[in-house]
Coordinates of C-alpha atoms and ligand atoms in Angstrom, one line a residue:
X1 CA 96.3 49.3 -33.4
X2 CA 97.6 50.4 -30.0
X3 CA 99.7 53.1 -31.6
X4 CA 96.5 54.2 -33.3
X5 CA 94.9 55.0 -30.0
X6 CA 97.7 56.9 -28.3
X7 CA 98.5 58.8 -31.5
X8 CA 94.9 59.5 -32.5
X9 CA 93.8 63.2 -32.5
X10 CA 91.2 62.6 -29.8
X11 CA 93.7 60.9 -27.5
X12 CA 96.3 63.6 -28.1
X13 CA 93.7 66.3 -27.4
X14 CA 92.8 64.6 -24.2
X15 CA 96.4 64.4 -23.1
X16 CA 96.8 68.1 -23.7
X17 CA 93.6 68.8 -21.9
X18 CA 94.6 66.7 -19.0
X19 CA 97.9 68.6 -18.7
X20 CA 95.9 71.8 -18.5
X21 CA 92.9 70.9 -16.4
X22 CA 93.7 67.4 -14.9
X23 CA 94.9 68.8 -11.6
X24 CA 92.2 71.5 -11.2
X25 CA 90.6 70.9 -7.9
X26 CA 87.0 69.9 -7.6
X27 CA 86.5 72.9 -5.4
X28 CA 87.4 75.2 -8.3
X29 CA 85.3 73.2 -10.7
X30 CA 82.2 73.5 -8.4
X31 CA 82.9 77.2 -7.8
X32 CA 83.1 77.9 -11.6
X33 CA 79.7 76.3 -12.2
X34 CA 77.1 76.7 -9.5
X35 CA 74.8 74.3 -11.5
X36 CA 77.4 71.6 -11.8
X37 CA 75.6 69.3 -9.3
X38 CA 72.5 69.3 -11.5
X39 CA 74.3 69.5 -14.9
X40 CA 76.6 66.5 -14.5
X41 CA 73.8 64.1 -13.8
X42 CA 72.0 61.6 -16.1
X43 CA 68.7 60.1 -15.0
X44 CA 67.1 57.2 -16.9
X45 CA 66.0 53.6 -16.5
X46 CA 65.3 54.4 -12.9
X47 CA 68.9 55.3 -12.1
X48 CA 70.2 58.7 -11.0
X49 CA 73.8 59.0 -12.0
X50 CA 75.7 61.9 -10.5
X51 CA 79.2 62.4 -11.9
X52 CA 79.7 66.0 -10.8
X53 CA 82.4 64.9 -8.3
X54 CA 84.5 63.4 -11.1
X55 CA 87.5 65.6 -12.2
X56 CA 86.0 66.6 -15.5
X57 CA 84.5 69.6 -17.1
X58 CA 82.3 70.0 -20.2
X59 CA 85.4 70.1 -22.5
X60 CA 86.7 66.8 -21.0
X61 CA 83.4 65.1 -21.7
X62 CA 83.3 66.5 -25.3
X63 CA 86.8 65.2 -25.9
X64 CA 86.0 61.8 -24.4
X65 CA 82.8 61.5 -26.5
X66 CA 84.8 62.3 -29.6
X67 CA 87.2 59.6 -28.6
X68 CA 84.3 57.1 -28.4
X69 CA 83.1 58.3 -31.8
X70 CA 86.5 57.9 -33.4
X71 CA 87.1 54.5 -31.9
X72 CA 83.9 53.2 -33.4
X73 CA 81.8 52.6 -30.3
X74 CA 78.6 53.1 -32.3
X75 CA 79.6 50.6 -35.0
X76 CA 80.8 48.0 -32.5
X77 CA 77.6 48.4 -30.5
X78 CA 75.6 47.8 -33.6
X79 CA 77.8 44.8 -34.4
X80 CA 77.2 43.3 -31.0
X81 CA 73.4 43.7 -31.1
X82 CA 73.5 42.3 -34.7
X83 CA 75.1 39.1 -33.5
X84 CA 78.4 39.6 -35.3
X85 CA 81.3 37.5 -34.1
X86 CA 82.9 40.4 -32.2
X87 CA 84.8 38.0 -29.8
X88 CA 87.3 37.4 -32.5
X89 CA 89.9 35.4 -30.6
X90 CA 87.2 32.8 -29.9
X91 CA 85.3 33.4 -33.1
X92 CA 82.1 33.9 -31.1
X93 CA 79.1 36.2 -31.2
X94 CA 78.4 38.2 -28.0
X95 CA 74.6 38.2 -27.6
X96 CA 73.8 38.4 -23.9
X97 CA 71.4 41.2 -24.9
X98 CA 69.3 38.5 -26.6
X99 CA 68.9 36.8 -23.2
X100 CA 66.7 39.7 -22.0
X101 CA 65.0 40.7 -25.2
X102 CA 61.2 40.5 -24.8
X103 CA 59.3 37.6 -26.4
X104 CA 58.4 38.5 -30.0
X105 CA 61.5 40.6 -30.6
X106 CA 63.8 39.1 -33.2
X107 CA 67.6 38.8 -33.0
X108 CA 69.1 36.8 -35.8
X109 CA 72.3 34.8 -35.3
X110 CA 73.4 32.9 -38.5
X111 CA 69.9 33.6 -39.8
X112 CA 68.2 32.0 -36.8
X113 CA 66.0 33.9 -34.3
X114 CA 67.6 33.3 -31.0
X115 CA 65.0 35.2 -28.9
X116 CA 62.5 32.4 -29.5
X117 CA 65.0 29.9 -28.2
X118 CA 65.7 32.0 -25.2
X119 CA 62.0 32.2 -24.3
X120 CA 61.5 28.5 -24.8
X121 CA 64.2 27.8 -22.2
X122 CA 62.8 30.6 -19.9
X123 CA 59.4 28.9 -20.1
X124 CA 60.8 25.5 -19.2
X125 CA 62.7 27.1 -16.3
X126 CA 59.5 28.8 -15.1
X127 CA 57.5 25.5 -15.3
X128 CA 60.2 23.7 -13.3
X129 CA 60.6 26.5 -10.8
X130 CA 56.8 26.6 -10.2
X131 CA 56.8 22.8 -9.6
X132 CA 59.7 23.0 -7.1
X133 CA 58.3 26.1 -5.3
X134 CA 54.7 24.7 -5.0
X135 CA 56.0 21.3 -3.9
X136 CA 54.7 19.3 -6.9
X137 CA 58.3 18.4 -7.9
X138 CA 59.1 15.7 -5.2
X139 CA 62.4 14.2 -4.3
X140 CA 63.2 10.5 -4.6
X141 CA 61.5 9.6 -1.3
X142 CA 58.4 11.8 -2.0
X143 CA 59.5 14.7 0.2
X144 CA 59.2 18.2 -1.2
X145 CA 62.4 20.1 -2.1
X146 CA 63.3 22.6 0.5
X147 CA 67.0 23.1 -0.2
X148 CA 68.6 24.2 -3.5
X149 CA 72.4 23.9 -3.8
X150 CA 73.8 25.5 -6.9
X151 CA 77.2 24.2 -7.9
X152 CA 79.3 26.3 -10.3
X153 CA 82.3 28.7 -10.4
X154 CA 83.1 32.0 -12.0
X155 CA 80.3 33.2 -14.3
X156 CA 78.4 30.0 -13.3
X157 CA 78.4 31.1 -9.7
X158 CA 79.1 34.8 -9.0
X159 CA 76.0 36.1 -10.8
X160 CA 73.6 33.5 -9.1
X161 CA 75.1 34.2 -5.6
X162 CA 75.1 37.9 -6.0
X163 CA 71.5 37.9 -7.4
X164 CA 70.3 35.6 -4.6
X165 CA 71.8 37.9 -1.9
X166 CA 70.6 41.0 -3.7
X167 CA 67.0 39.8 -4.0
X168 CA 66.8 37.7 -0.9
X169 CA 63.9 39.7 0.3
X170 CA 61.9 38.6 -2.8
X171 CA 62.8 34.9 -2.2
X172 CA 60.7 32.1 -1.0
X173 CA 61.7 32.2 2.7
X174 CA 60.9 28.7 3.5
X175 CA 63.5 27.4 1.1
X176 CA 67.2 27.3 1.7
X177 CA 69.7 28.4 -1.1
X178 CA 73.4 27.6 -0.9
X179 CA 76.2 28.0 -3.4
X180 CA 79.2 25.8 -3.8
X181 CA 82.1 27.0 -6.0
X182 CA 85.5 26.3 -4.5
X183 CA 87.3 23.0 -5.1
X184 CA 88.2 23.2 -1.4
X185 CA 86.0 20.5 0.0
X186 CA 85.2 22.7 2.9
X187 CA 82.9 24.7 0.6
X188 CA 80.8 21.6 -0.2
X189 CA 81.0 20.1 3.3
X190 CA 79.8 23.3 5.0
X191 CA 77.0 23.8 2.4
X192 CA 75.4 20.4 3.0
X193 CA 76.2 19.5 6.6
X194 CA 72.8 20.4 8.0
X195 CA 70.7 19.5 4.9
X196 CA 68.5 16.5 4.4
X197 CA 69.4 14.9 1.1
X198 CA 65.8 13.9 0.6
X199 CA 64.8 17.5 0.4
X200 CA 67.8 18.8 -1.5
X201 CA 68.1 19.7 -5.2
X202 CA 71.5 20.3 -6.8
X203 CA 71.8 22.5 -9.8
X204 CA 75.1 21.8 -11.6
X205 CA 76.0 24.9 -13.6
X206 CA 78.8 24.9 -16.1
X207 CA 78.8 26.3 -19.6
X208 CA 81.5 23.8 -20.7
X209 CA 80.7 21.0 -18.1
X210 CA 84.4 20.3 -18.0
X211 CA 85.5 22.7 -15.2
X212 CA 87.5 20.9 -12.6
X213 CA 86.0 22.6 -9.6
X214 CA 82.4 22.2 -10.6
X215 CA 82.8 18.6 -11.7
X216 CA 84.6 17.7 -8.5
X217 CA 81.9 19.3 -6.4
X218 CA 79.1 17.7 -8.5
X219 CA 80.7 14.2 -8.0
X220 CA 80.9 14.9 -4.3
X221 CA 77.2 16.0 -4.3
X222 CA 76.2 12.9 -6.2
X223 CA 78.0 10.6 -3.8
X224 CA 76.5 12.4 -0.8
X225 CA 73.0 12.2 -2.2
X226 CA 73.2 8.6 -3.4
X227 CA 74.7 7.5 -0.1
X228 CA 72.0 9.2 1.9
X229 CA 69.1 8.1 -0.4
X230 CA 70.6 4.6 -1.0
X231 CA 69.8 4.5 -4.7
X232 CA 71.5 5.7 -7.8
X233 CA 68.2 6.4 -9.4
X234 CA 67.7 9.3 -6.9
X235 CA 69.9 11.4 -9.1
X236 CA 67.0 11.9 -11.5
X237 CA 64.9 13.8 -8.9
X238 CA 67.8 15.6 -7.1
X239 CA 70.1 16.8 -9.9
X240 CA 69.5 19.2 -12.8
X241 CA 72.2 20.6 -15.1
X242 CA 72.7 24.0 -16.7
X243 CA 75.1 23.8 -19.6
X244 CA 75.7 24.3 -23.3
X245 CA 77.3 20.8 -23.5
X246 CA 74.7 18.1 -23.5
X247 CA 77.2 15.3 -24.2
X248 CA 79.2 16.0 -21.1
X249 CA 76.0 16.4 -19.0
X250 CA 74.9 12.9 -20.2
X251 CA 78.4 11.5 -19.5
X252 CA 78.2 12.8 -16.0
X253 CA 75.0 10.9 -15.5
X254 CA 72.4 13.6 -15.5
X255 CA 69.5 12.9 -17.9
X256 CA 69.5 15.6 -20.5
X257 CA 65.7 15.9 -19.9
X258 CA 66.8 17.5 -16.6
X259 CA 69.1 19.9 -18.4
X260 CA 68.5 23.6 -19.1
X261 CA 70.5 24.8 -22.1
X262 CA 72.1 28.0 -23.2
X263 CA 74.3 28.9 -26.1
X264 CA 77.8 29.4 -27.3
X265 CA 77.1 33.1 -27.8
X266 CA 76.6 33.7 -24.0
X267 CA 79.9 34.4 -22.2
X268 CA 80.2 32.9 -18.8
X269 CA 80.4 36.3 -17.0
X270 CA 77.4 37.5 -19.0
X271 CA 75.2 34.5 -18.3
X272 CA 73.4 35.1 -15.0
X273 CA 70.1 35.9 -16.8
X274 CA 70.3 32.7 -18.9
X275 CA 69.5 29.3 -17.4
X276 CA 72.6 29.8 -15.2
X277 CA 70.1 31.9 -13.2
X278 CA 67.9 28.9 -12.5
X279 CA 68.7 29.2 -8.7
X280 CA 67.7 32.9 -8.9
X281 CA 64.4 32.0 -10.5
X282 CA 63.8 29.2 -8.0
X283 CA 64.4 31.7 -5.2
X284 CA 62.4 34.7 -6.4
X285 CA 59.9 33.0 -8.8
X286 CA 59.5 33.4 -12.5
X287 CA 57.6 36.8 -12.3
X288 CA 60.4 38.5 -10.4
X289 CA 63.0 36.9 -12.7
X290 CA 61.2 38.4 -15.7
X291 CA 61.1 41.8 -14.0
X292 CA 64.9 41.5 -13.6
X293 CA 65.2 40.7 -17.3
X294 CA 63.1 43.7 -18.1
X295 CA 65.5 45.9 -16.1
X296 CA 68.4 44.5 -18.1
X297 CA 66.5 45.1 -21.3
X298 CA 65.6 48.6 -20.4
X299 CA 69.3 49.4 -20.0
X300 CA 70.1 47.6 -23.3
X301 CA 67.7 49.8 -25.1
X302 CA 68.9 52.9 -23.4
X303 CA 72.5 52.0 -24.2
X304 CA 71.7 51.2 -27.9
X305 CA 69.5 54.2 -28.6
X306 CA 70.5 57.1 -26.4
X307 CA 72.9 59.9 -27.6
X308 CA 76.3 59.7 -25.9
X309 CA 75.7 62.9 -23.9
X310 CA 73.0 61.3 -21.8
X311 CA 74.0 57.6 -22.2
X312 CA 74.6 56.0 -18.8
X313 CA 77.0 53.2 -19.8
X314 CA 78.9 55.4 -22.3
X315 CA 79.4 58.1 -19.7
X316 CA 80.4 55.7 -17.0
X317 CA 82.9 54.1 -19.4
X318 CA 84.4 57.4 -20.5
X319 CA 84.9 58.5 -16.9
X320 CA 86.7 55.3 -16.3
X321 CA 88.9 55.9 -19.4
X322 CA 89.7 59.5 -18.1
X323 CA 90.5 58.2 -14.6
X324 CA 92.6 55.3 -15.8
X325 CA 94.4 56.7 -18.8
X326 CA 94.7 60.4 -18.0
X327 CA 94.6 60.6 -14.2
X328 CA 96.6 57.3 -13.7
X329 CA 94.1 55.7 -11.4
X330 CA 94.7 52.0 -11.1
X331 CA 91.6 50.9 -9.3
X332 CA 87.8 51.5 -8.9
X333 CA 86.2 51.0 -5.5
X334 CA 82.5 49.9 -5.7
X335 CA 80.8 50.9 -2.6
X336 CA 77.1 49.8 -2.3
X337 CA 75.3 51.4 0.7
X338 CA 72.9 48.5 0.6
X339 CA 73.6 45.3 2.5
X340 CA 71.8 43.2 0.0
X341 CA 74.5 44.1 -2.5
X342 CA 77.3 42.7 -0.5
X343 CA 78.4 40.3 -3.3
X344 CA 78.0 42.9 -6.0
X345 CA 81.7 44.0 -5.9
X346 CA 82.8 40.3 -6.2
X347 CA 80.5 39.9 -9.1
X348 CA 81.8 43.0 -10.8
X349 CA 85.4 41.8 -10.3
X350 CA 84.9 39.0 -12.8
X351 CA 82.8 41.1 -15.1
X352 CA 85.3 43.9 -15.3
X353 CA 88.6 42.2 -14.8
X354 CA 88.1 39.0 -16.8
X355 CA 86.8 41.2 -19.5
X356 CA 89.3 44.0 -19.7
X357 CA 92.4 42.6 -18.0
X358 CA 94.1 42.4 -21.3
X359 CA 97.4 43.7 -22.7
X360 CA 97.3 43.0 -26.4
X361 CA 94.9 44.5 -28.9
X362 CA 92.5 42.6 -31.1
X363 CA 95.1 42.3 -33.7
X364 CA 97.7 41.0 -31.3
X365 CA 99.9 44.1 -30.6
X366 CA 101.0 45.1 -27.2
X367 CA 99.1 48.0 -25.8
X368 CA 101.0 51.2 -24.8
X369 CA 98.3 52.4 -22.4
X370 CA 96.7 51.1 -19.3
X371 CA 93.6 48.9 -19.7
X372 CA 91.1 47.5 -17.1
X373 CA 91.5 48.9 -13.6
X374 CA 91.3 46.7 -10.5
X375 CA 87.8 46.6 -9.1
X376 CA 87.2 45.9 -5.5
X377 CA 84.8 47.0 -2.7
X378 CA 82.6 46.3 0.2
X379 CA 79.3 47.6 1.4
X380 CA 79.1 50.9 3.2
X381 CA 79.3 51.8 6.0
X382 CA 81.6 48.8 6.9
X383 CA 84.4 50.0 4.5
X384 CA 84.5 53.4 6.1
X385 CA 85.9 51.8 9.3
X386 CA 88.6 49.9 7.4
X387 CA 90.0 51.0 4.0
X388 CA 88.5 54.4 3.5
X389 CA 91.5 55.9 5.3
X390 CA 93.6 55.2 2.2
X391 CA 91.0 56.6 -0.1
X392 CA 90.8 59.9 1.8
X393 CA 94.4 60.5 2.7
X394 CA 96.6 57.9 0.9
X395 CA 98.9 58.7 -2.0
X396 CA 96.8 57.0 -4.7
X397 CA 93.7 58.1 -6.5
X398 CA 90.9 55.6 -5.9
X399 CA 87.8 56.6 -8.0
X400 CA 84.7 55.4 -6.1
X401 CA 81.3 54.3 -7.3
X402 CA 78.8 54.9 -4.5
X403 CA 75.5 53.1 -4.9
X404 CA 72.4 53.7 -2.8
X405 CA 68.6 53.5 -2.7
X406 CA 65.8 55.8 -1.6
X407 CA 64.0 53.1 0.2
X408 CA 65.1 50.2 2.3
X409 CA 63.2 46.9 2.5
X410 CA 64.0 46.7 6.2
X411 CA 63.2 50.0 7.9
X412 CA 64.7 50.0 11.4
X413 CA 64.3 53.3 13.2
X414 CA 66.1 56.0 11.2
X415 CA 68.9 53.7 10.2
X416 CA 68.3 54.0 6.5
X417 CA 68.8 57.8 6.7
X418 CA 72.0 57.2 8.7
X419 CA 73.2 54.9 6.0
X420 CA 72.5 57.3 3.1
X421 CA 73.8 60.3 5.0
X422 CA 77.1 58.4 5.2
X423 CA 77.1 57.7 1.5
X424 CA 76.5 61.3 0.7
X425 CA 79.0 62.6 3.2
X426 CA 81.8 60.4 1.9
X427 CA 81.5 61.7 -1.6
X428 CA 81.5 65.3 -0.3
X429 CA 84.5 64.6 2.0
X430 CA 86.4 63.0 -0.9
X431 CA 85.7 65.8 -3.3
X432 CA 86.2 68.9 -1.1
X433 CA 88.4 67.7 1.7
X434 CA 89.4 70.0 4.6
X435 CA 92.2 72.5 4.2
X436 CA 94.9 73.2 6.7
X437 CA 93.4 76.5 7.5
X438 CA 90.0 75.0 8.2
X439 CA 91.7 72.5 10.5
X440 CA 93.6 75.3 12.3
X441 CA 90.5 77.2 12.6
X442 CA 89.1 74.4 14.7
X443 CA 91.9 75.0 17.2
X444 CA 93.9 71.9 16.2
X445 CA 97.5 71.9 17.5
X446 CA 99.9 72.8 14.8
X447 CA 101.8 69.5 14.9
X448 CA 98.5 67.7 14.1
X449 CA 97.4 70.0 11.3
X450 CA 99.1 68.0 8.5
X451 CA 97.6 64.8 9.8
X452 CA 94.1 66.2 10.0
X453 CA 94.1 67.9 6.6
X454 CA 92.3 66.3 3.7
X455 CA 93.4 67.3 0.3
X456 CA 90.1 66.3 -1.3
X457 CA 89.9 66.3 -5.1
X458 CA 89.3 62.6 -5.0
X459 CA 86.8 61.5 -7.7
X460 CA 83.6 59.6 -7.2
X461 CA 80.3 58.9 -8.9
X462 CA 77.0 58.3 -7.1
X463 CA 74.2 56.0 -8.4
X464 CA 70.8 56.3 -6.7
X465 CA 67.7 54.4 -7.4
X466 CA 64.3 54.2 -5.6
X467 CA 64.6 50.7 -4.3
X468 CA 66.6 47.5 -4.9
X469 CA 64.0 45.6 -6.9
X470 CA 64.7 42.8 -9.5
X471 CA 64.2 45.5 -12.2
X472 CA 66.7 47.8 -10.6
X473 CA 69.2 45.0 -10.2
X474 CA 68.9 44.1 -13.9
X475 CA 69.5 47.7 -15.0
X476 CA 72.4 48.2 -12.7
X477 CA 74.2 45.1 -13.9
X478 CA 73.6 45.9 -17.6
X479 CA 74.9 49.4 -16.9
X480 CA 78.3 47.9 -15.8
X481 CA 78.2 45.3 -18.6
X482 CA 77.9 47.9 -21.3
X483 CA 80.4 50.2 -19.7
X484 CA 83.0 47.4 -19.7
X485 CA 82.1 46.9 -23.4
X486 CA 82.6 50.5 -24.3
X487 CA 86.0 50.7 -22.6
X488 CA 87.1 47.5 -24.4
X489 CA 86.2 49.0 -27.7
X490 CA 88.2 52.2 -26.9
X491 CA 91.2 50.1 -25.8
X492 CA 90.7 47.8 -28.9
X493 CA 90.9 44.7 -26.8
X494 CA 88.7 41.6 -26.8
X495 CA 86.5 42.0 -23.7
X496 CA 85.0 38.6 -24.2
X497 CA 87.8 36.1 -24.1
X498 CA 89.8 35.0 -21.0
X499 CA 92.9 33.3 -22.2
X500 CA 94.7 34.5 -19.1
X501 CA 93.1 31.9 -17.0
X502 CA 94.4 29.0 -19.1
X503 CA 98.1 28.7 -18.1
X504 CA 97.4 28.2 -14.4
X505 CA 94.8 25.5 -15.2
X506 CA 97.2 23.7 -17.5
X507 CA 100.1 23.7 -15.0
X508 CA 97.7 22.5 -12.2
X509 CA 97.1 19.3 -14.2
X510 CA 100.8 18.4 -14.0
X511 CA 101.0 19.4 -10.4
X512 CA 97.9 17.4 -9.5
X513 CA 99.6 14.3 -10.9
X514 CA 102.7 15.1 -8.9
X515 CA 100.8 15.5 -5.7
X516 CA 98.7 12.5 -6.0
X517 CA 101.3 9.9 -7.3
X518 CA 102.0 7.3 -4.7
X519 CA 105.8 7.9 -5.1
X520 CA 107.1 11.4 -5.7
X521 CA 108.0 11.5 -9.4
X522 CA 111.0 13.3 -10.8
X523 CA 110.2 17.0 -10.7
X524 CA 111.2 19.3 -13.5
X525 CA 109.9 22.7 -12.4
X526 CA 112.0 25.6 -11.0
X527 CA 113.6 25.1 -7.6
X528 CA 110.8 26.9 -5.7
X529 CA 108.0 25.0 -7.3
X530 CA 109.8 21.7 -6.8
X531 CA 110.5 22.5 -3.1
X532 CA 106.8 23.5 -2.6
X533 CA 105.6 20.2 -4.0
X534 CA 108.0 18.2 -1.8
X535 CA 107.1 20.2 1.3
X536 CA 103.4 19.9 0.7
X537 CA 103.6 16.1 0.4
X538 CA 105.6 16.0 3.6
X539 CA 103.1 18.2 5.5
X540 CA 100.2 16.2 4.1
X541 CA 101.7 12.8 4.8
X542 CA 103.1 13.7 8.2
Ligands
F6P1 O1 88.2 29.8 -15.9 C1 87.4 30.9 -16.2 C2 86.1 30.5 -16.7 O2 86.2 30.0 -17.9 C3 85.1 31.7 -16.6 O3 85.2 32.5 -17.7 C4 83.8 30.9 -16.5 O4 82.8 31.8 -16.0 C5 84.2 29.9 -15.4 O5 85.5 29.5 -15.8 C6 83.3 28.7 -15.4 O6 83.2 28.0 -16.6 P1 82.1 26.9 -16.8 O7 80.8 27.6 -16.7 O8 82.4 26.4 -18.2 O9 82.2 25.9 -15.8

C-alpha cells in the first residue's frame, strides 16, 4: 500500500513538479500573478482561508487534487458519513459527524438511527445544565452549585478545556469552571483548594472509565467531597459521569441515573461535542452549545458536498501534504491571534498527532513517506517574542497557520488593530523577507547585513472569521478534523486508532508495582531503568 502511494502517477507527477517549482520564491509567484492574493482564497462557512502565501501554484493544486481523487478521498468520506467501520484496526465506525447532525436527520449505524440517540442525550444534558445554571439542582446540603470541576484526560479533557477558554465570554460568569487531568496530585489539589465542596459538582469524563489518571483523580475528588460533606450519599448530588461504560461507572459508585452516555463510534479526540462537552454546556448554556454544533455541522456539510477546488478541509489537507511530503517540513505552527484560543494548539496536538502519528499503512506495511507533522503553537503576539526568530531565520521550514478575527469581544483602545496588524505583518514578512540589498539600502553596516537579511519564502496560511462565536469555534474545529482525515486517507493510515499510547501504559503498571512495594523487588529492566527506580525510591524515602 505504501509503495502504491510513492509510485502512483499523481505522486510521481508531484515529485517532478516539486523539483521544478518547489524552490520558486513566493516573490516570484506573486509577481507572476497579480491576482494571486484574491485567487488563492476560499471563503465559506464564515471562514476566509487565504493560502496565497503557500509555496504552490495552480498546477501544484491540480496535481494535489488529482492525488486526493486517486487515493479515494471521495469514497472514504462517503464511507465515514455512512457509518462504515473505517477504523479497521479497532473495527469501529467513525461517526463524530452524527454528533452534530441536526435533529430529524438520519444517520444509520447497523440499521439504527444514531441521530435520534444523540439528540436524546443532548436534551438530557440541556435539562441538567439548565437545572444547575438556574440553581434548581442543589448540592447535598441544599446549596446551589457554583463550581464545576471536570475530570478527564486526553480527548476527555483537551476539548472541554479548550472550548471553555475559547467561549469563556459566553459563560455564566458567576460560576467557576476547573479542569483536572494530570495524575500529578498537584493538578487536583490546586483545582479544589479554594472551593466549597457543598457548592462543587464533579463531572468525571472517560470514554472507557478505566483510565488511570481519571480514576485516580475521581477517587481523590470523592474522598475530598465525602470528607467535607460528611456523608457518602453526597456523591449523588455532586458527581456525574460521562462515559460509554455504564458498568464501570456503577462500579465506581456513580449512579447511572447521573450518567450521560456516548457511543463506541465516537473517538476520544473527536468527542468534545458529545456528552464529554457537558462542562462546555454548563458554562455557555444549551443554546450556545447548539450554536457550536451548528458550526461543526456547517463545516461537515461543506466538506461532504463542496468540490475539491473550493473545499476548505481538502485544501488545507493538501497544502499539508505538499509541505510535509514535497517540501520536507516536519512541523506546523498554529498561531491564533486571539487570546481566547490559547488552548487551541494543545487541543490540535492530540487531534492531529494522535490521529496521524502513524508509520504503517492500514494493511500493516511500513510507510516510505513522512506522515503527520508535529503541531505546536502559542497565541500571537506572545510567540513573536519567543520562537518566531527560528521561523523567520532558522534553517527549517515551519509552515504556519495564522488565525484571527475581525472583531474582539474585549475592545481596549486600538489594541485589536495592533493585534491583527501583527498577524498580517508576520505572514508578509515570512513570505517576502528582506533581501541583502534592501538591508544595505537602509545603511546597515556590511558585517551585519547577513544577520539582518530575511530569505523569506516561508509558507503560511491565514484564517479569518468575523468573531469567535460558538458557531465559529465549531466550524474551525471541524475544519481541522476533516483536514486530518483527508491526510490520513492519502497516507493510507488509520487516523482513528492510537495503539502508540499502549506500551507506555503497560510498562507503567509494572513500574507502579516496583515503586510502591514495601521492599524493592528484583528488577529486570535495562540498567538505566533499574537505576532510575532505585534512585527514585531513595529520593522519595530520604
Ligand atoms: O491514552 C490515550 C487515550 O486513549 C486517548 O485517545 C483518550 O482521549 C484518552 O486516552 C482518555 O481516554 P478515556 O476517555 O477512555 O479516559
